[in-house]
PDB file of C-alpha atoms and ligand atoms in Angstrom:
ATOM      1  CA  UNK G 404     128.814  89.224 215.647  1.00  0.00           C
ATOM      2  CA  UNK G 405     129.981  91.852 213.139  1.00  0.00           C
ATOM      3  CA  UNK G 406     127.742  90.277 210.506  1.00  0.00           C
ATOM      4  CA  UNK G 407     124.767  90.419 212.882  1.00  0.00           C
ATOM      5  CA  UNK G 408     125.381  94.099 213.678  1.00  0.00           C
ATOM      6  CA  UNK G 409     125.846  94.975 209.986  1.00  0.00           C
ATOM      7  CA  UNK G 410     122.679  93.104 209.001  1.00  0.00           C
ATOM      8  CA  UNK G 411     120.647  94.834 211.731  1.00  0.00           C
ATOM      9  CA  UNK G 412     122.088  98.241 210.833  1.00  0.00           C
ATOM     10  CA  UNK G 413     121.340  97.819 207.132  1.00  0.00           C
ATOM     11  CA  UNK G 414     117.826  96.582 207.914  1.00  0.00           C
ATOM     12  CA  UNK G 415     117.153  99.565 210.170  1.00  0.00           C
ATOM     13  CA  UNK G 416     118.549 102.016 207.613  1.00  0.00           C
ATOM     14  CA  UNK G 417     117.183 100.568 204.388  1.00  0.00           C
ATOM     15  CA  UNK G 418     114.725  97.766 205.270  1.00  0.00           C
ATOM     16  CA  UNK G 419     116.033  95.357 202.592  1.00  0.00           C
ATOM     17  CA  UNK G 420     119.796  96.041 202.826  1.00  0.00           C
ATOM     18  CA  UNK G 421     120.303  93.325 205.447  1.00  0.00           C
ATOM     19  CA  UNK G 422     118.786  90.693 203.162  1.00  0.00           C
ATOM     20  CA  UNK G 423     120.941  91.955 200.274  1.00  0.00           C
ATOM     21  CA  UNK G 424     124.032  91.566 202.459  1.00  0.00           C
ATOM     22  CA  UNK G 425     123.166  87.977 203.409  1.00  0.00           C
ATOM     23  CA  UNK G 426     122.440  87.066 199.770  1.00  0.00           C
ATOM     24  CA  UNK G 427     125.742  88.655 198.654  1.00  0.00           C
ATOM     25  CA  UNK G 428     127.720  86.638 201.194  1.00  0.00           C
ATOM     26  CA  UNK G 429     125.977  83.433 200.118  1.00  0.00           C
ATOM     27  CA  UNK G 430     126.809  84.190 196.478  1.00  0.00           C
ATOM     28  CA  UNK G 431     130.432  85.107 197.293  1.00  0.00           C
ATOM     29  CA  UNK G 432     130.853  81.790 199.131  1.00  0.00           C
ATOM     30  CA  UNK G 433     130.157  79.944 195.876  1.00  0.00           C
ATOM     31  CA  UNK G 434     133.542  81.155 194.654  1.00  0.00           C
ATOM     32  CA  UNK G 435     136.654  80.384 196.692  1.00  0.00           C
ATOM     33  CA  UNK G 436     139.455  82.917 196.345  1.00  0.00           C
ATOM     34  CA  UNK G 437     143.114  82.128 197.094  1.00  0.00           C
ATOM     35  CA  UNK G 438     143.704  84.969 199.571  1.00  0.00           C
ATOM     36  CA  UNK G 439     141.299  86.305 202.229  1.00  0.00           C
ATOM     37  CA  UNK G 440     141.587  89.853 200.820  1.00  0.00           C
ATOM     38  CA  UNK G 441     140.401  88.572 197.437  1.00  0.00           C
ATOM     39  CA  UNK G 442     137.411  86.928 199.096  1.00  0.00           C
ATOM     40  CA  UNK G 443     136.568  90.176 200.942  1.00  0.00           C
ATOM     41  CA  UNK G 444     136.876  92.205 197.755  1.00  0.00           C
ATOM     42  CA  UNK G 445     134.607  89.729 196.006  1.00  0.00           C
ATOM     43  CA  UNK G 446     132.039  90.004 198.816  1.00  0.00           C
ATOM     44  CA  UNK G 447     132.125  93.793 198.637  1.00  0.00           C
ATOM     45  CA  UNK G 448     131.830  93.778 194.846  1.00  0.00           C
ATOM     46  CA  UNK G 449     128.887  91.386 194.839  1.00  0.00           C
ATOM     47  CA  UNK G 450     127.176  93.370 197.617  1.00  0.00           C
ATOM     48  CA  UNK G 451     127.540  96.689 195.768  1.00  0.00           C
ATOM     49  CA  UNK G 452     126.320  95.143 192.529  1.00  0.00           C
ATOM     50  CA  UNK G 453     123.350  93.423 194.146  1.00  0.00           C
ATOM     51  CA  UNK G 454     122.484  96.506 196.223  1.00  0.00           C
ATOM     52  CA  UNK G 455     122.505  98.730 193.129  1.00  0.00           C
ATOM     53  CA  UNK G 456     120.318  96.237 191.300  1.00  0.00           C
ATOM     54  CA  UNK G 457     117.967  96.148 194.306  1.00  0.00           C
ATOM     55  CA  UNK G 458     117.655  99.946 194.480  1.00  0.00           C
ATOM     56  CA  UNK G 459     117.233 100.473 190.740  1.00  0.00           C
ATOM     57  CA  UNK G 460     115.254  97.442 189.566  1.00  0.00           C
ATOM     58  CA  UNK G 461     114.166  94.807 192.076  1.00  0.00           C
ATOM     59  CA  UNK G 462     112.669  97.016 194.813  1.00  0.00           C
ATOM     60  CA  UNK G 463     110.671  99.363 192.539  1.00  0.00           C
ATOM     61  CA  UNK G 464     109.227  96.321 190.759  1.00  0.00           C
ATOM     62  CA  UNK G 465     108.278  94.354 193.899  1.00  0.00           C
ATOM     63  CA  UNK G 466     107.146  97.408 195.882  1.00  0.00           C
ATOM     64  CA  UNK G 467     104.815  98.335 193.028  1.00  0.00           C
ATOM     65  CA  UNK G 468     103.082  94.970 193.398  1.00  0.00           C
ATOM     66  CA  UNK G 469     102.583  95.591 197.119  1.00  0.00           C
ATOM     67  CA  UNK G 470     101.255  99.117 196.657  1.00  0.00           C
ATOM     68  CA  UNK G 471     104.241 101.420 197.176  1.00  0.00           C
ATOM     69  CA  UNK G 472     106.003 103.601 194.630  1.00  0.00           C
ATOM     70  CA  UNK G 473     109.219 105.625 194.848  1.00  0.00           C
ATOM     71  CA  UNK G 474     109.148 109.414 194.857  1.00  0.00           C
ATOM     72  CA  UNK G 475     111.321 110.883 192.060  1.00  0.00           C
ATOM     73  CA  UNK G 476     115.066 110.908 192.745  1.00  0.00           C
ATOM     74  CA  UNK G 477     115.728 113.616 190.181  1.00  0.00           C
ATOM     75  CA  UNK G 478     113.440 116.578 189.573  1.00  0.00           C
ATOM     76  CA  UNK G 479     112.195 117.331 186.054  1.00  0.00           C
ATOM     77  CA  UNK G 480     109.895 119.948 184.523  1.00  0.00           C
ATOM     78  CA  UNK G 481     106.974 117.565 184.812  1.00  0.00           C
ATOM     79  CA  UNK G 482     107.957 116.290 188.270  1.00  0.00           C
ATOM     80  CA  UNK G 483     109.610 119.170 190.174  1.00  0.00           C
ATOM     81  CA  UNK G 484     110.219 117.032 193.259  1.00  0.00           C
ATOM     82  CA  UNK G 485     113.434 115.448 194.525  1.00  0.00           C
ATOM     83  CA  UNK G 486     115.125 114.438 197.781  1.00  0.00           C
ATOM     84  CA  UNK G 487     117.059 117.036 199.772  1.00  0.00           C
ATOM     85  CA  UNK G 488     119.854 114.464 199.823  1.00  0.00           C
ATOM     86  CA  UNK G 489     120.248 111.672 197.254  1.00  0.00           C
ATOM     87  CA  UNK G 490     120.893 109.321 200.166  1.00  0.00           C
ATOM     88  CA  UNK G 491     117.125 109.049 200.756  1.00  0.00           C
ATOM     89  CA  UNK G 492     116.854 107.312 197.371  1.00  0.00           C
ATOM     90  CA  UNK G 493     119.967 105.188 197.902  1.00  0.00           C
ATOM     91  CA  UNK G 494     118.607 104.000 201.247  1.00  0.00           C
ATOM     92  CA  UNK G 495     115.150 103.380 199.729  1.00  0.00           C
ATOM     93  CA  UNK G 496     113.463 105.683 202.249  1.00  0.00           C
ATOM     94  CA  UNK G 497     111.518 107.420 199.461  1.00  0.00           C
ATOM     95  CA  UNK G 498     108.565 105.021 199.079  1.00  0.00           C
ATOM     96  CA  UNK G 499     104.901 106.018 199.456  1.00  0.00           C
ATOM     97  CA  UNK G 500     101.431 104.863 198.436  1.00  0.00           C
ATOM     98  CA  UNK G 501     100.708 105.782 194.785  1.00  0.00           C
ATOM     99  CA  UNK G 502      98.031 108.317 195.770  1.00  0.00           C
ATOM    100  CA  UNK G 503     100.466 110.133 198.084  1.00  0.00           C
ATOM    101  CA  UNK G 504     102.916 110.435 195.183  1.00  0.00           C
ATOM    102  CA  UNK G 505     100.112 111.893 193.050  1.00  0.00           C
ATOM    103  CA  UNK G 506      99.232 114.444 195.757  1.00  0.00           C
ATOM    104  CA  UNK G 507     102.850 115.497 196.206  1.00  0.00           C
ATOM    105  CA  UNK G 508     103.514 115.859 192.493  1.00  0.00           C
ATOM    106  CA  UNK G 509     100.364 117.942 192.129  1.00  0.00           C
ATOM    107  CA  UNK G 510     101.567 120.231 194.942  1.00  0.00           C
ATOM    108  CA  UNK G 511     105.078 120.408 193.446  1.00  0.00           C
ATOM    109  CA  UNK G 512     103.647 121.483 190.066  1.00  0.00           C
ATOM    110  CA  UNK G 513     101.388 124.094 191.688  1.00  0.00           C
ATOM    111  CA  UNK G 514     104.388 125.327 193.642  1.00  0.00           C
ATOM    112  CA  UNK G 515     106.461 125.745 190.497  1.00  0.00           C
ATOM    113  CA  UNK G 516     103.690 127.752 188.859  1.00  0.00           C
ATOM    114  CA  UNK G 517     103.861 130.210 191.762  1.00  0.00           C
ATOM    115  CA  UNK G 518     107.658 130.146 192.099  1.00  0.00           C
ATOM    116  CA  UNK G 519     109.098 129.353 188.637  1.00  0.00           C
ATOM    117  CA  UNK G 520     112.128 127.100 188.661  1.00  0.00           C
ATOM    118  CA  UNK G 521     111.672 126.039 192.291  1.00  0.00           C
ATOM    119  CA  UNK G 522     111.880 122.387 193.264  1.00  0.00           C
ATOM    120  CA  UNK G 523     110.130 120.777 196.201  1.00  0.00           C
ATOM    121  CA  UNK G 524     112.467 118.710 198.374  1.00  0.00           C
ATOM    122  CA  UNK G 525     111.443 115.758 200.452  1.00  0.00           C
ATOM    123  CA  UNK G 526     113.288 114.080 203.318  1.00  0.00           C
ATOM    124  CA  UNK G 527     112.294 110.751 204.893  1.00  0.00           C
ATOM    125  CA  UNK G 528     109.110 109.253 203.421  1.00  0.00           C
ATOM    126  CA  UNK G 529     108.664 105.489 203.903  1.00  0.00           C
ATOM    127  CA  UNK G 530     110.155 102.070 203.225  1.00  0.00           C
ATOM    128  CA  UNK G 531     109.108  99.981 200.186  1.00  0.00           C
ATOM    129  CA  UNK G 532     107.413  97.096 202.010  1.00  0.00           C
ATOM    130  CA  UNK G 533     105.166  96.168 204.928  1.00  0.00           C
ATOM    131  CA  UNK G 534     102.801  98.446 206.817  1.00  0.00           C
ATOM    132  CA  UNK G 535     103.959  98.855 210.393  1.00  0.00           C
ATOM    133  CA  UNK G 536     107.696  98.443 209.699  1.00  0.00           C
ATOM    134  CA  UNK G 537     109.290 101.412 211.511  1.00  0.00           C
ATOM    135  CA  UNK G 538     111.366 103.932 209.583  1.00  0.00           C
ATOM    136  CA  UNK G 539     113.709 104.897 212.416  1.00  0.00           C
ATOM    137  CA  UNK G 540     114.064 107.336 214.059  1.00  0.00           C
ATOM    138  CA  UNK G 541     110.508 108.371 213.124  1.00  0.00           C
ATOM    139  CA  UNK G 542     107.674 107.123 215.263  1.00  0.00           C
ATOM    140  CA  UNK G 543     104.996 107.198 212.598  1.00  0.00           C
ATOM    141  CA  UNK G 544     106.417 106.809 209.064  1.00  0.00           C
ATOM    142  CA  UNK G 545     105.305 103.209 208.726  1.00  0.00           C
ATOM    143  CA  UNK G 546     102.414 103.113 206.264  1.00  0.00           C
ATOM    144  CA  UNK G 547     103.527 104.952 203.110  1.00  0.00           C
ATOM    145  CA  UNK G 548     101.271 107.898 203.856  1.00  0.00           C
ATOM    146  CA  UNK G 549     103.747 110.170 205.610  1.00  0.00           C
ATOM    147  CA  UNK G 550     106.388 112.396 204.080  1.00  0.00           C
ATOM    148  CA  UNK G 551     108.734 114.986 205.555  1.00  0.00           C
ATOM    149  CA  UNK G 552     109.379 118.048 203.438  1.00  0.00           C
ATOM    150  CA  UNK G 553     112.255 120.506 203.606  1.00  0.00           C
ATOM    151  CA  UNK G 554     111.741 124.169 204.339  1.00  0.00           C
ATOM    152  CA  UNK G 555     112.907 126.719 201.795  1.00  0.00           C
ATOM    153  CA  UNK G 556     115.878 128.924 202.599  1.00  0.00           C
ATOM    154  CA  UNK G 557     117.520 132.147 201.554  1.00  0.00           C
ATOM    155  CA  UNK G 558     120.882 133.764 202.194  1.00  0.00           C
ATOM    156  CA  UNK G 559     120.807 135.970 205.250  1.00  0.00           C
ATOM    157  CA  UNK G 560     122.739 138.712 203.506  1.00  0.00           C
ATOM    158  CA  UNK G 561     120.887 139.963 200.488  1.00  0.00           C
ATOM    159  CA  UNK G 562     117.941 137.583 200.955  1.00  0.00           C
ATOM    160  CA  UNK G 563     118.680 135.645 197.758  1.00  0.00           C
ATOM    161  CA  UNK G 564     116.688 132.376 197.674  1.00  0.00           C
ATOM    162  CA  UNK G 565     118.746 129.180 197.516  1.00  0.00           C
ATOM    163  CA  UNK G 566     117.604 125.947 195.919  1.00  0.00           C
ATOM    164  CA  UNK G 567     119.091 123.518 198.406  1.00  0.00           C
ATOM    165  CA  UNK G 568     118.855 122.673 202.070  1.00  0.00           C
ATOM    166  CA  UNK G 569     121.791 124.135 204.027  1.00  0.00           C
ATOM    167  CA  UNK G 570     121.654 121.140 206.384  1.00  0.00           C
ATOM    168  CA  UNK G 571     123.249 118.068 204.827  1.00  0.00           C
ATOM    169  CA  UNK G 572     120.232 115.827 205.444  1.00  0.00           C
ATOM    170  CA  UNK G 573     117.630 118.567 205.305  1.00  0.00           C
ATOM    171  CA  UNK G 574     116.948 118.034 209.028  1.00  0.00           C
ATOM    172  CA  UNK G 575     118.344 119.686 212.166  1.00  0.00           C
ATOM    173  CA  UNK G 576     118.686 123.289 210.990  1.00  0.00           C
ATOM    174  CA  UNK G 577     116.200 124.572 213.539  1.00  0.00           C
ATOM    175  CA  UNK G 578     114.194 127.736 213.153  1.00  0.00           C
ATOM    176  CA  UNK G 579     114.504 129.133 216.666  1.00  0.00           C
ATOM    177  CA  UNK G 580     111.551 130.746 218.487  1.00  0.00           C
ATOM    178  CA  UNK G 581     111.912 134.527 218.519  1.00  0.00           C
ATOM    179  CA  UNK G 582     111.493 134.537 222.309  1.00  0.00           C
ATOM    180  CA  UNK G 583     111.559 131.793 224.976  1.00  0.00           C
ATOM    181  CA  UNK G 584     107.820 132.420 225.469  1.00  0.00           C
ATOM    182  CA  UNK G 585     107.182 131.038 221.979  1.00  0.00           C
ATOM    183  CA  UNK G 586     108.955 127.765 222.731  1.00  0.00           C
ATOM    184  CA  UNK G 587     106.053 125.366 223.220  1.00  0.00           C
ATOM    185  CA  UNK G 588     108.274 122.906 225.090  1.00  0.00           C
ATOM    186  CA  UNK G 589     110.252 125.312 227.247  1.00  0.00           C
ATOM    187  CA  UNK G 590     111.768 123.437 230.173  1.00  0.00           C
ATOM    188  CA  UNK G 591     110.277 120.110 229.045  1.00  0.00           C
ATOM    189  CA  UNK G 592     113.192 118.082 227.864  1.00  0.00           C
ATOM    190  CA  UNK G 593     112.570 114.795 226.079  1.00  0.00           C
ATOM    191  CA  UNK G 594     115.076 112.356 224.573  1.00  0.00           C
ATOM    192  CA  UNK G 595     113.201 112.450 221.256  1.00  0.00           C
ATOM    193  CA  UNK G 596     113.361 116.223 221.050  1.00  0.00           C
ATOM    194  CA  UNK G 597     116.859 116.810 219.734  1.00  0.00           C
ATOM    195  CA  UNK G 598     118.271 120.317 219.696  1.00  0.00           C
ATOM    196  CA  UNK G 599     121.734 119.878 218.156  1.00  0.00           C
ATOM    197  CA  UNK G 600     122.823 123.308 219.412  1.00  0.00           C
ATOM    198  CA  UNK G 601     126.402 122.577 218.324  1.00  0.00           C
ATOM    199  CA  UNK G 602     125.275 122.203 214.676  1.00  0.00           C
ATOM    200  CA  UNK G 603     123.357 125.460 214.397  1.00  0.00           C
ATOM    201  CA  UNK G 604     126.336 127.842 213.874  1.00  0.00           C
ATOM    202  CA  UNK G 605     127.154 125.937 210.649  1.00  0.00           C
ATOM    203  CA  UNK G 606     123.977 127.312 209.067  1.00  0.00           C
ATOM    204  CA  UNK G 607     124.471 130.909 210.219  1.00  0.00           C
ATOM    205  CA  UNK G 608     124.624 132.201 206.628  1.00  0.00           C
ATOM    206  CA  UNK G 609     121.059 131.061 205.896  1.00  0.00           C
ATOM    207  CA  UNK G 610     117.558 131.967 207.043  1.00  0.00           C
ATOM    208  CA  UNK G 611     114.102 130.547 206.494  1.00  0.00           C
ATOM    209  CA  UNK G 612     112.587 131.697 203.181  1.00  0.00           C
ATOM    210  CA  UNK G 613     109.266 132.736 204.675  1.00  0.00           C
ATOM    211  CA  UNK G 614     107.562 133.449 201.357  1.00  0.00           C
ATOM    212  CA  UNK G 615     108.263 130.107 199.662  1.00  0.00           C
ATOM    213  CA  UNK G 616     107.789 128.062 202.834  1.00  0.00           C
ATOM    214  CA  UNK G 617     104.445 129.826 203.348  1.00  0.00           C
ATOM    215  CA  UNK G 618     103.397 128.866 199.810  1.00  0.00           C
ATOM    216  CA  UNK G 619     104.332 125.253 200.508  1.00  0.00           C
ATOM    217  CA  UNK G 620     102.398 125.195 203.774  1.00  0.00           C
ATOM    218  CA  UNK G 621      99.354 126.807 202.139  1.00  0.00           C
ATOM    219  CA  UNK G 622      99.307 124.202 199.355  1.00  0.00           C
ATOM    220  CA  UNK G 623      99.792 121.366 201.845  1.00  0.00           C
ATOM    221  CA  UNK G 624      97.085 122.667 204.179  1.00  0.00           C
ATOM    222  CA  UNK G 625      94.626 122.635 201.292  1.00  0.00           C
ATOM    223  CA  UNK G 626      95.482 119.056 200.337  1.00  0.00           C
ATOM    224  CA  UNK G 627      96.943 116.915 203.142  1.00  0.00           C
ATOM    225  CA  UNK G 628      95.012 115.165 205.866  1.00  0.00           C
ATOM    226  CA  UNK G 629      97.380 116.294 208.630  1.00  0.00           C
ATOM    227  CA  UNK G 630     100.489 118.462 208.930  1.00  0.00           C
ATOM    228  CA  UNK G 631     102.832 118.645 211.901  1.00  0.00           C
ATOM    229  CA  UNK G 632     104.626 121.890 212.622  1.00  0.00           C
ATOM    230  CA  UNK G 633     106.002 123.758 215.612  1.00  0.00           C
ATOM    231  CA  UNK G 634     103.529 126.517 216.670  1.00  0.00           C
ATOM    232  CA  UNK G 635     106.084 129.342 216.481  1.00  0.00           C
ATOM    233  CA  UNK G 636     106.831 128.495 212.822  1.00  0.00           C
ATOM    234  CA  UNK G 637     103.126 128.410 212.015  1.00  0.00           C
ATOM    235  CA  UNK G 638     102.784 131.822 213.641  1.00  0.00           C
ATOM    236  CA  UNK G 639     105.741 133.159 211.677  1.00  0.00           C
ATOM    237  CA  UNK G 640     104.232 131.887 208.420  1.00  0.00           C
ATOM    238  CA  UNK G 641     100.829 133.239 209.425  1.00  0.00           C
ATOM    239  CA  UNK G 642      98.670 130.307 208.331  1.00  0.00           C
ATOM    240  CA  UNK G 643      95.673 128.978 210.189  1.00  0.00           C
ATOM    241  CA  UNK G 644      94.207 125.608 209.217  1.00  0.00           C
ATOM    242  CA  UNK G 645      92.522 122.858 211.198  1.00  0.00           C
ATOM    243  CA  UNK G 646      94.845 120.191 209.808  1.00  0.00           C
ATOM    244  CA  UNK G 647      98.053 121.916 210.978  1.00  0.00           C
ATOM    245  CA  UNK G 648      98.889 120.497 214.390  1.00  0.00           C
ATOM    246  CA  UNK G 649     101.619 120.553 216.973  1.00  0.00           C
ATOM    247  CA  UNK G 650     103.280 117.153 217.440  1.00  0.00           C
ATOM    248  CA  UNK G 651     103.697 117.688 221.195  1.00  0.00           C
ATOM    249  CA  UNK G 652     106.857 117.693 223.292  1.00  0.00           C
ATOM    250  CA  UNK G 653     107.379 113.905 223.252  1.00  0.00           C
ATOM    251  CA  UNK G 654     108.467 113.776 219.607  1.00  0.00           C
ATOM    252  CA  UNK G 655     111.087 115.255 217.296  1.00  0.00           C
ATOM    253  CA  UNK G 656     111.040 119.003 216.723  1.00  0.00           C
ATOM    254  CA  UNK G 657     109.170 120.206 213.658  1.00  0.00           C
ATOM    255  CA  UNK G 658     110.806 123.593 213.261  1.00  0.00           C
ATOM    256  CA  UNK G 659     113.366 122.180 210.816  1.00  0.00           C
ATOM    257  CA  UNK G 660     110.923 120.458 208.433  1.00  0.00           C
ATOM    258  CA  UNK G 661     107.223 119.930 207.691  1.00  0.00           C
ATOM    259  CA  UNK G 662     105.599 116.548 208.248  1.00  0.00           C
ATOM    260  CA  UNK G 663     102.621 115.881 205.965  1.00  0.00           C
ATOM    261  CA  UNK G 664     100.357 112.858 205.728  1.00  0.00           C
ATOM    262  CA  UNK G 665      97.438 111.751 203.581  1.00  0.00           C
TER     263      UNK G 665
HETATM  264 ZN1   ZN Q1758     107.551 113.055 209.645  1.00  0.00          ZN
END
């Protein structure tokens, strides 16, 4: 039962992690240890080794053949793009179609020309294989054409820009509407629309960096096919474009990140 739950969990989180676990156990069974703890240690060791090999070598190679490439895990001068949390790379949730990678890198380079030294940060993108395989908890990230991007932030006192996402995952630090009137889903609760009110005080020292986030949205609006954003954030950033839409009240909030698709 535990094995079933672990396999399902790893598959939901990483797509191929469940298969890696089953292969590791099969390999570990080829060697019989004297004590059960030795056998468990061996299983863990083989799993970690095989998982690392899968993340670094096997998946990029096989995904490339099926038309998906990883977004960069570490930013460089030529590719100023990286995940808001390295976990997105470790969990292999950073795969997209090659043309989407090209678009994003182009935007990241343009961004750095406007804001020297700044790095674009992505959140969940897509899994390495199979169109239609859901990247939970997202409803639509299943074809390698959708990427979530982190907002930019600054310190509340002094307004100094910071080059990280205050929220650990880059999600769930919500930009609150300035008045209840601006809340597009006021009084319309939905189980997919998480608020995490208890988390918000943790980020009290930070505020949205309107200038840099506006630059990002402007570049995206000129390039992407569709962008999802909460209306009050769009108003705050002051950008009008036909491809910027509201996701509706039956989906996750988009006032903590930008969803872009090509
Ligand atoms: Zn998204």
